[in-house]
Each structure stands twice: as structure tokens, then as C-alpha cells.
Coordinates of C-alpha atoms in Angstrom, one line a residue:
M1 CA -3.8 10.5 -23.2
T2 CA -4.9 7.5 -21.1
Q3 CA -5.9 7.5 -17.5
A4 CA -2.8 5.5 -16.5
R5 CA -0.5 7.9 -18.4
Y6 CA -2.2 10.9 -16.8
R7 CA -1.8 9.4 -13.3
D8 CA 1.9 8.8 -13.9
L9 CA 2.3 12.5 -15.0
V10 CA 0.5 14.0 -12.1
E11 CA 1.8 11.8 -9.2
W12 CA 4.5 14.2 -8.0
P13 CA 2.6 17.4 -8.7
L14 CA -0.3 16.0 -6.6
M15 CA 2.0 15.0 -3.8
A16 CA 3.5 18.6 -3.8
T17 CA -0.1 20.0 -3.7
A18 CA -1.0 17.7 -0.9
L19 CA 2.0 18.8 1.1
I20 CA 1.1 22.4 0.5
F21 CA -2.4 21.7 1.6
L22 CA -1.2 19.9 4.8
T23 CA 1.2 22.8 5.6
A24 CA -1.5 25.5 5.2
Y25 CA -4.1 23.5 7.1
A26 CA -1.7 22.7 10.0
W27 CA -0.6 26.3 10.2
Q28 CA -4.2 27.4 10.4
V29 CA -5.2 24.8 13.0
I30 CA -2.2 24.8 15.3
G31 CA -1.7 28.6 15.1
R32 CA -5.4 29.2 15.6
V33 CA -5.3 31.7 12.7
D34 CA -8.7 33.5 12.4
G35 CA -10.1 36.6 10.8
E36 CA -8.3 38.5 8.1
S37 CA -5.0 36.9 8.9
S38 CA -6.3 33.6 7.8
T39 CA -7.2 34.8 4.3
P40 CA -3.9 33.8 2.7
L41 CA -4.2 30.3 4.2
E42 CA -7.8 30.0 3.1
V43 CA -6.8 31.0 -0.4
I44 CA -4.2 28.3 -0.5
L45 CA -6.6 25.7 0.9
W46 CA -9.2 26.6 -1.8
I47 CA -6.7 26.5 -4.6
T48 CA -5.4 23.1 -3.6
W49 CA -8.9 21.9 -3.2
G50 CA -9.6 23.2 -6.7
I51 CA -6.7 21.2 -8.1
F52 CA -8.0 18.1 -6.4
A53 CA -11.4 18.7 -7.9
V54 CA -9.9 19.2 -11.4
D55 CA -7.9 16.0 -10.9
Y56 CA -11.1 14.1 -10.1
F57 CA -13.0 15.2 -13.2
I58 CA -10.0 14.5 -15.5
N59 CA -9.8 11.0 -14.1
L60 CA -13.5 10.6 -14.7
W61 CA -13.2 11.8 -18.2
L62 CA -10.2 9.6 -19.1
A63 CA -11.6 6.5 -17.5
E64 CA -12.4 3.7 -20.0
D65 CA -15.6 2.8 -18.2
R66 CA -16.7 6.0 -16.6
M67 CA -19.7 4.6 -14.8
R68 CA -17.7 1.9 -13.2
W69 CA -14.9 4.3 -12.2
F70 CA -17.5 6.7 -10.8
L71 CA -19.2 4.0 -8.7
W72 CA -15.8 2.6 -7.4
N73 CA -14.6 6.1 -6.5
L74 CA -17.6 7.6 -4.8
H75 CA -15.4 8.6 -1.8
E76 CA -13.4 10.8 -4.2
L77 CA -16.6 12.5 -5.2
L78 CA -17.6 13.1 -1.5
I79 CA -14.2 14.7 -0.9
V80 CA -14.7 17.0 -3.8
V81 CA -18.3 18.0 -3.2
L82 CA -17.9 18.5 0.6
P83 CA -15.2 21.2 0.7
F84 CA -16.7 22.7 3.9
F85 CA -16.2 19.5 5.8
R86 CA -12.5 20.2 6.6
P87 CA -11.5 17.0 8.3
L88 CA -12.8 15.0 5.3
R89 CA -10.7 17.1 2.9
L90 CA -7.6 15.8 4.6
L91 CA -8.4 12.4 3.1
R92 CA -6.8 13.7 -0.1
L93 CA -3.5 13.2 1.6
V94 CA -3.6 9.5 0.8
T95 CA -1.9 10.7 -2.4
L96 CA 1.3 10.8 -0.4
L97 CA 1.0 7.2 0.5
S98 CA 0.2 6.2 -3.1
V99 CA 3.3 7.9 -4.4
L100 CA 5.4 6.6 -1.6
Q101 CA 4.3 3.0 -2.3
R102 CA 5.5 3.4 -5.9
T103 CA 9.0 4.5 -4.9
V104 CA 9.9 2.0 -2.3
G105 CA 10.6 -1.0 -4.5
E106 CA 8.8 -4.3 -5.0
T107 CA 10.1 -6.3 -2.0
L108 CA 7.5 -7.4 0.5
R109 CA 9.5 -6.1 3.4
G110 CA 9.9 -2.8 1.7
R111 CA 6.2 -2.4 1.3
V112 CA 5.5 -3.5 4.9
A113 CA 8.0 -0.9 6.3
T114 CA 6.6 1.8 4.0
Y115 CA 3.0 1.2 5.0
V116 CA 3.8 0.9 8.7
A117 CA 5.9 4.0 8.9
G118 CA 4.1 6.1 6.3
A119 CA 0.5 5.1 7.0
A120 CA 0.8 5.3 10.7
A121 CA 2.6 8.7 10.7
M122 CA 0.2 10.2 8.2
L123 CA -2.9 8.9 10.0
I124 CA -1.6 10.2 13.4
L125 CA -0.8 13.6 11.9
V126 CA -4.1 13.9 10.0
G127 CA -6.2 12.6 12.9
A128 CA -4.5 15.0 15.3
L129 CA -5.1 18.0 13.1
A130 CA -8.7 17.0 12.3
V131 CA -9.7 16.5 15.9
L132 CA -7.9 19.6 17.1
D133 CA -9.7 21.7 14.4
V134 CA -13.1 20.7 15.6
E135 CA -12.4 20.4 19.3
Q136 CA -10.3 23.3 20.4
G137 CA -13.2 25.8 20.2
A138 CA -15.9 23.5 21.7
P139 CA -17.3 23.9 25.2
D140 CA -15.8 21.5 27.8
A141 CA -13.2 20.4 25.2
K142 CA -10.5 18.1 26.5
I143 CA -8.2 18.4 23.5
L144 CA -6.9 22.0 23.3
T145 CA -3.3 21.8 22.0
F146 CA -1.6 19.9 19.2
G147 CA 0.4 18.0 21.8
D148 CA -2.8 16.8 23.3
A149 CA -4.2 15.9 19.9
A150 CA -1.1 14.0 18.9
W151 CA -1.1 12.0 22.1
W152 CA -4.8 11.3 21.6
A153 CA -4.2 10.2 18.0
V154 CA -1.4 7.8 19.1
T155 CA -3.5 6.2 21.8
T156 CA -6.5 6.0 19.5
I157 CA -4.8 4.5 16.4
T158 CA -3.2 1.8 18.6
T159 CA -6.7 1.1 20.2
V160 CA -5.2 1.7 23.7
G161 CA -7.5 4.5 24.6
Y162 CA -6.4 5.7 28.0
G163 CA -9.5 7.9 28.3
D164 CA -7.6 10.9 29.6
L165 CA -8.4 12.8 26.4
Y166 CA -11.4 12.3 24.2
P167 CA -13.5 14.3 21.7
V168 CA -16.7 15.9 22.8
T169 CA -18.1 17.0 19.5
P170 CA -20.0 14.8 17.0
I171 CA -17.4 15.4 14.2
G172 CA -14.6 14.7 16.6
R173 CA -16.1 11.4 17.5
V174 CA -16.5 10.6 13.8
V175 CA -12.8 11.3 13.4
A176 CA -12.0 9.1 16.4
A177 CA -14.0 6.2 14.9
A178 CA -12.3 6.6 11.5
L179 CA -8.9 6.7 13.2
M180 CA -9.6 3.5 15.2
M181 CA -10.8 1.6 12.1
S182 CA -7.7 2.8 10.2
G183 CA -5.4 1.6 12.9
I184 CA -7.0 -1.8 12.8
A185 CA -6.7 -1.9 9.1
V186 CA -3.0 -1.0 9.2
L187 CA -2.3 -3.7 11.8
G188 CA -4.2 -6.2 9.7
I189 CA -2.1 -5.3 6.6
V190 CA 1.1 -5.7 8.6
T191 CA 0.0 -9.1 10.0
A192 CA -1.1 -10.4 6.6
S193 CA 2.2 -9.2 5.0
I194 CA 4.3 -10.8 7.7
A195 CA 2.4 -14.1 7.4
S196 CA 2.8 -14.0 3.7
W197 CA 6.5 -13.4 4.0
L198 CA 6.9 -16.3 6.5
V199 CA 5.0 -18.7 4.2
Q200 CA 7.3 -17.6 1.3
R201 CA 10.4 -18.2 3.3
I202 CA 9.2 -21.6 4.4
E203 CA 8.4 -22.6 0.8
E204 CA 11.9 -21.3 -0.4
N205 CA 13.6 -23.3 2.4
A206 CA 11.5 -26.4 1.5
E207 CA 12.5 -26.1 -2.2
G208 CA 16.1 -25.7 -1.2
V209 CA 16.1 -28.8 1.0
A210 CA 14.4 -30.8 -1.7
A211 CA 17.0 -29.6 -4.3
A212 CA 19.8 -30.5 -1.9
T213 CA 18.3 -33.9 -1.2
G214 CA 17.9 -34.6 -4.9
E215 CA 21.6 -33.7 -5.5
K216 CA 22.7 -36.1 -2.8
V217 CA 20.5 -38.9 -4.1
A218 CA 21.8 -38.3 -7.6
A219 CA 25.4 -38.4 -6.4
A220 CA 24.8 -41.7 -4.5
E221 CA 23.2 -43.3 -7.6
E222 CA 25.9 -42.3 -10.0
P223 CA 28.3 -45.3 -9.3
V224 CA 25.4 -47.7 -9.7
R225 CA 24.4 -46.1 -13.0
A226 CA 28.0 -46.4 -14.2
E227 CA 28.1 -50.1 -13.4
V228 CA 24.8 -50.7 -15.1
A229 CA 26.1 -48.9 -18.2
D230 CA 29.2 -51.1 -18.2
L231 CA 27.0 -54.2 -18.0
V232 CA 24.9 -53.1 -20.8
K233 CA 28.0 -52.5 -23.0
E234 CA 29.3 -56.0 -22.1
I235 CA 26.0 -57.6 -22.9
A236 CA 25.9 -55.9 -26.2
A237 CA 29.5 -57.1 -26.9
L238 CA 28.6 -60.7 -26.0
R239 CA 25.5 -60.6 -28.3
L240 CA 27.8 -59.5 -31.2
E241 CA 30.2 -62.4 -30.5
I242 CA 27.4 -64.9 -30.3
A243 CA 26.0 -63.6 -33.6
E244 CA 29.4 -64.0 -35.2
L245 CA 29.8 -67.5 -33.9
R246 CA 26.4 -68.5 -35.2
K247 CA 27.4 -67.2 -38.7
I248 CA 30.6 -69.2 -38.6
S249 CA 28.8 -72.4 -37.5
E250 CA 26.2 -72.0 -40.2
S251 CA 28.8 -71.5 -42.9
R252 CA 30.4 -74.8 -42.0

């Protein structure tokens, strides 16, 4: 079993686990489920977190260079070892985007559309749930409902920031900073992808024009080439006649 083979096998199970985690977490946050009634949801959250933890250690065990993989995936370790930091646990939902990227095809426009729609929607939903989770019980909180949280997430990820809603807790502000940076990153990816697509189209058009021009030049030169070929044949025939005449004159 290689790490690549393992990842191919667990892609869809991990996506299903992430969806279950998101559903349970959203139910708990939006419904403000506390006390004994939250026990089933907490059990689901801990089970899904356990699955993600097992996935991390299996990836580490199967990695060809374990130290290199460990160093390049320290964020994965933080998500596993900080289970009580609930907003951070939501970062495991990037599994959804990873699987989605593999299923949209290889065209550049397909990848751009997927990342724009998928990443933006996921970031808004995750950001709204995370900030609502830490803000709704805080004193002087401005974000008290999921509608407020969703509106705040949209204005934050687009870096508009009307200022009508804002987090008042330290963790809420960390979530806001992460959401703003993520929005900038998404816009940067979109801009770079569009620029790359335009350059590719320009190169394709330039190659097409060059090919068409080459065909026109070849068509124009064809009669000249035919005449030159005829002249070469005539010269060769004349040389043969001259050689025969020389032989006849020498024999006399």
C-alpha cells in the first residue's frame, strides 16, 4: 500500500466524513444545542475527529520521506492535536475541495469555476459557522444569528467590510483575519488563472495565424517551384543532347 493508493481509496469516505462533521457542527451551532441534548452531536464530532486523526497518522506512516511529509504538513498536525479549538477543526473540510478538484476535469476554465464556486461557498459557510460559534455567547456580541454570520462572512471574504457587523472576541477576530486572507488568495488564484488562459488563447491564435500565413505563402510559391522544376528538367535534357553530340563528333 502506497500513500498515493491510500489517498485514492479514502477520498470519498473522507468527503462523506467531512460532510457529516459539517452537518453536526452546523446543527450544534445554529440550533444552539447545549447540555445533554448536545451529547449525540458531540459524539459525532469526536468520532469524525478521530477518523481524521487516524487518517493523519496513516499518511505519516505511508509517506516515503516521513520527516519531510511531517514538516510540510504541520498544519495537519495542529488540526489533529487541537481538537478543543473548534473553529480550527473546520479546516479539515478542505477535503471537500480536494475531491471536487479531482472530479471537475482538466480544463483550466473548469478548475477556475470549481475553485471560485466551491472555495468561496465553503469559506463563507465555514467562516460563518466558526464566528457564530464563538460570538453568539459573548457579551456585547454583534453577530447573534446565522444570517448575521453569513452576511458578515460575505462582506469579509470580499474585503468590503461594511462595519455593521464585526467580531468582538479574540478567536472571532482570528477567524476574520483568516477569512480575509483566504478571500485575497481565492481572488489571486482566479486572476492568475484568467491571465494564464488569456495568454494561452493568444498563443493559440498566433500559431493559427502563422500556420495560415505559411499555407498562403506555400500556395503562392507553388507555380514558381513548378516552373523551376521544368527548367531543371530541360537543362538536364540539353546536357544529355550535348554529351551525345560530343560523342558523335569525337567518333568522326
